[in-house]
GROMACS .gro file of C-alpha atoms in nm:
model
   87
    1MET     CA    1  10.565  -5.641  17.870
    2ALA     CA    2  10.365  -5.320  17.892
    3SER     CA    3  10.279  -5.389  18.255
    4SER     CA    4  10.650  -5.422  18.335
    5TYR     CA    5  10.720  -5.095  18.155
    6PHE     CA    6  10.461  -4.909  18.359
    7GLY     CA    7  10.579  -5.069  18.682
    8LYS     CA    8  10.265  -5.268  18.750
    9THR     CA    9  10.222  -5.638  18.698
   10ASP     CA   10   9.893  -5.817  18.668
   11PRO     CA   11   9.893  -6.127  18.888
   12MET     CA   12   9.736  -6.447  18.766
   13GLN     CA   13   9.374  -6.496  18.861
   14TRP     CA   14   9.352  -6.726  19.161
   15THR     CA   15   9.147  -7.038  19.094
   16SER     CA   16   8.991  -7.308  19.309
   17SER     CA   17   9.241  -7.553  19.159
   18MET     CA   18   9.526  -7.340  19.290
   19ASP     CA   19   9.362  -7.349  19.632
   20GLU     CA   20   9.351  -7.728  19.615
   21TYR     CA   21   9.717  -7.750  19.511
   22LEU     CA   22   9.821  -7.516  19.790
   23GLU     CA   23   9.629  -7.720  20.048
   24THR     CA   24   9.778  -8.044  19.913
   25LEU     CA   25  10.131  -7.907  19.931
   26SER     CA   26  10.065  -7.761  20.273
   27GLY     CA   27   9.942  -8.096  20.405
   28ASN     CA   28  10.212  -8.308  20.241
   29ARG     CA   29  10.521  -8.096  20.273
   30GLU     CA   30  10.849  -8.278  20.243
   31LEU     CA   31  11.082  -7.986  20.306
   32VAL     CA   32  11.068  -7.679  20.526
   33TYR     CA   33  11.074  -7.481  20.201
   34ASP     CA   34  10.737  -7.629  20.102
   35GLU     CA   35  10.584  -7.475  20.411
   36LEU     CA   36  10.767  -7.149  20.352
   37PHE     CA   37  10.638  -7.138  19.994
   38CYS     CA   38  10.279  -7.198  20.108
   39HIS     CA   39  10.298  -6.912  20.359
   40GLN     CA   40  10.456  -6.687  20.099
   41VAL     CA   41  10.174  -6.759  19.852
   42ARG     CA   42   9.911  -6.685  20.116
   43LEU     CA   43  10.080  -6.356  20.204
   44GLN     CA   44  10.102  -6.264  19.836
   45ARG     CA   45   9.729  -6.321  19.803
   46ILE     CA   46   9.671  -6.077  20.090
   47ALA     CA   47   9.899  -5.824  19.918
   48ALA     CA   48   9.694  -5.864  19.599
   49GLU     CA   49   9.375  -5.799  19.797
   50VAL     CA   50   9.527  -5.479  19.934
   51GLU     CA   51   9.620  -5.373  19.581
   52ASN     CA   52   9.266  -5.440  19.459
   53MET     CA   53   9.117  -5.237  19.746
   54SER     CA   54   9.295  -4.919  19.646
   55GLY     CA   55   9.033  -4.831  19.386
   56THR     CA   56   8.721  -4.902  19.591
   57ASP     CA   57   8.493  -4.666  19.780
   58VAL     CA   58   8.461  -4.899  20.077
   59PRO     CA   59   8.635  -4.758  20.387
   60SER     CA   60   8.973  -4.917  20.442
   61THR     CA   61   8.894  -4.978  20.809
   62PHE     CA   62   8.637  -5.232  20.693
   63TYR     CA   63   8.909  -5.437  20.525
   64VAL     CA   64   9.189  -5.388  20.776
   65ALA     CA   65   9.036  -5.616  21.039
   66ALA     CA   66   8.976  -5.894  20.788
   67LEU     CA   67   9.325  -5.868  20.640
   68ARG     CA   68   9.482  -5.857  20.986
   69ARG     CA   69   9.286  -6.170  21.081
   70LYS     CA   70   9.413  -6.349  20.769
   71MET     CA   71   9.772  -6.247  20.846
   72ASN     CA   72   9.737  -6.366  21.206
   73GLU     CA   73   9.603  -6.701  21.083
   74ILE     CA   74   9.909  -6.740  20.861
   75LYS     CA   75  10.140  -6.641  21.146
   76ALA     CA   76   9.972  -6.889  21.381
   77GLY     CA   77  10.016  -7.164  21.122
   78VAL     CA   78  10.393  -7.129  21.099
   79SER     CA   79  10.552  -7.438  21.248
   80PRO     CA   80  10.811  -7.410  21.527
   81SER     CA   81  11.070  -7.574  21.301
   82LEU     CA   82  11.026  -7.300  21.041
   83LEU     CA   83  11.044  -7.031  21.307
   84GLN     CA   84  11.377  -7.175  21.423
   85ASN     CA   85  11.517  -7.205  21.070
   86ARG     CA   86  11.761  -6.916  21.039
   87GLU     CA   87  11.940  -7.018  20.719
   0.00000   0.00000   0.00000
């Protein structure tokens, strides 16, 4: 509750089990929404990384290339059927 009051939420810690579940869902998707969900989770993880970087002394240019690569990998993994889905 306090985190909501102050406008900042603490995301759940990502675990290796969550990685396994995401890969399983990604490989066995039954609906286009399964794929969409998987991409959304991956993008949210990148957003969390950006949030965590804000307090570090490491130059942001160091991280930008890695984060951009991750985003491009997600973009490249979007299926043509999802790209055409305009619902």
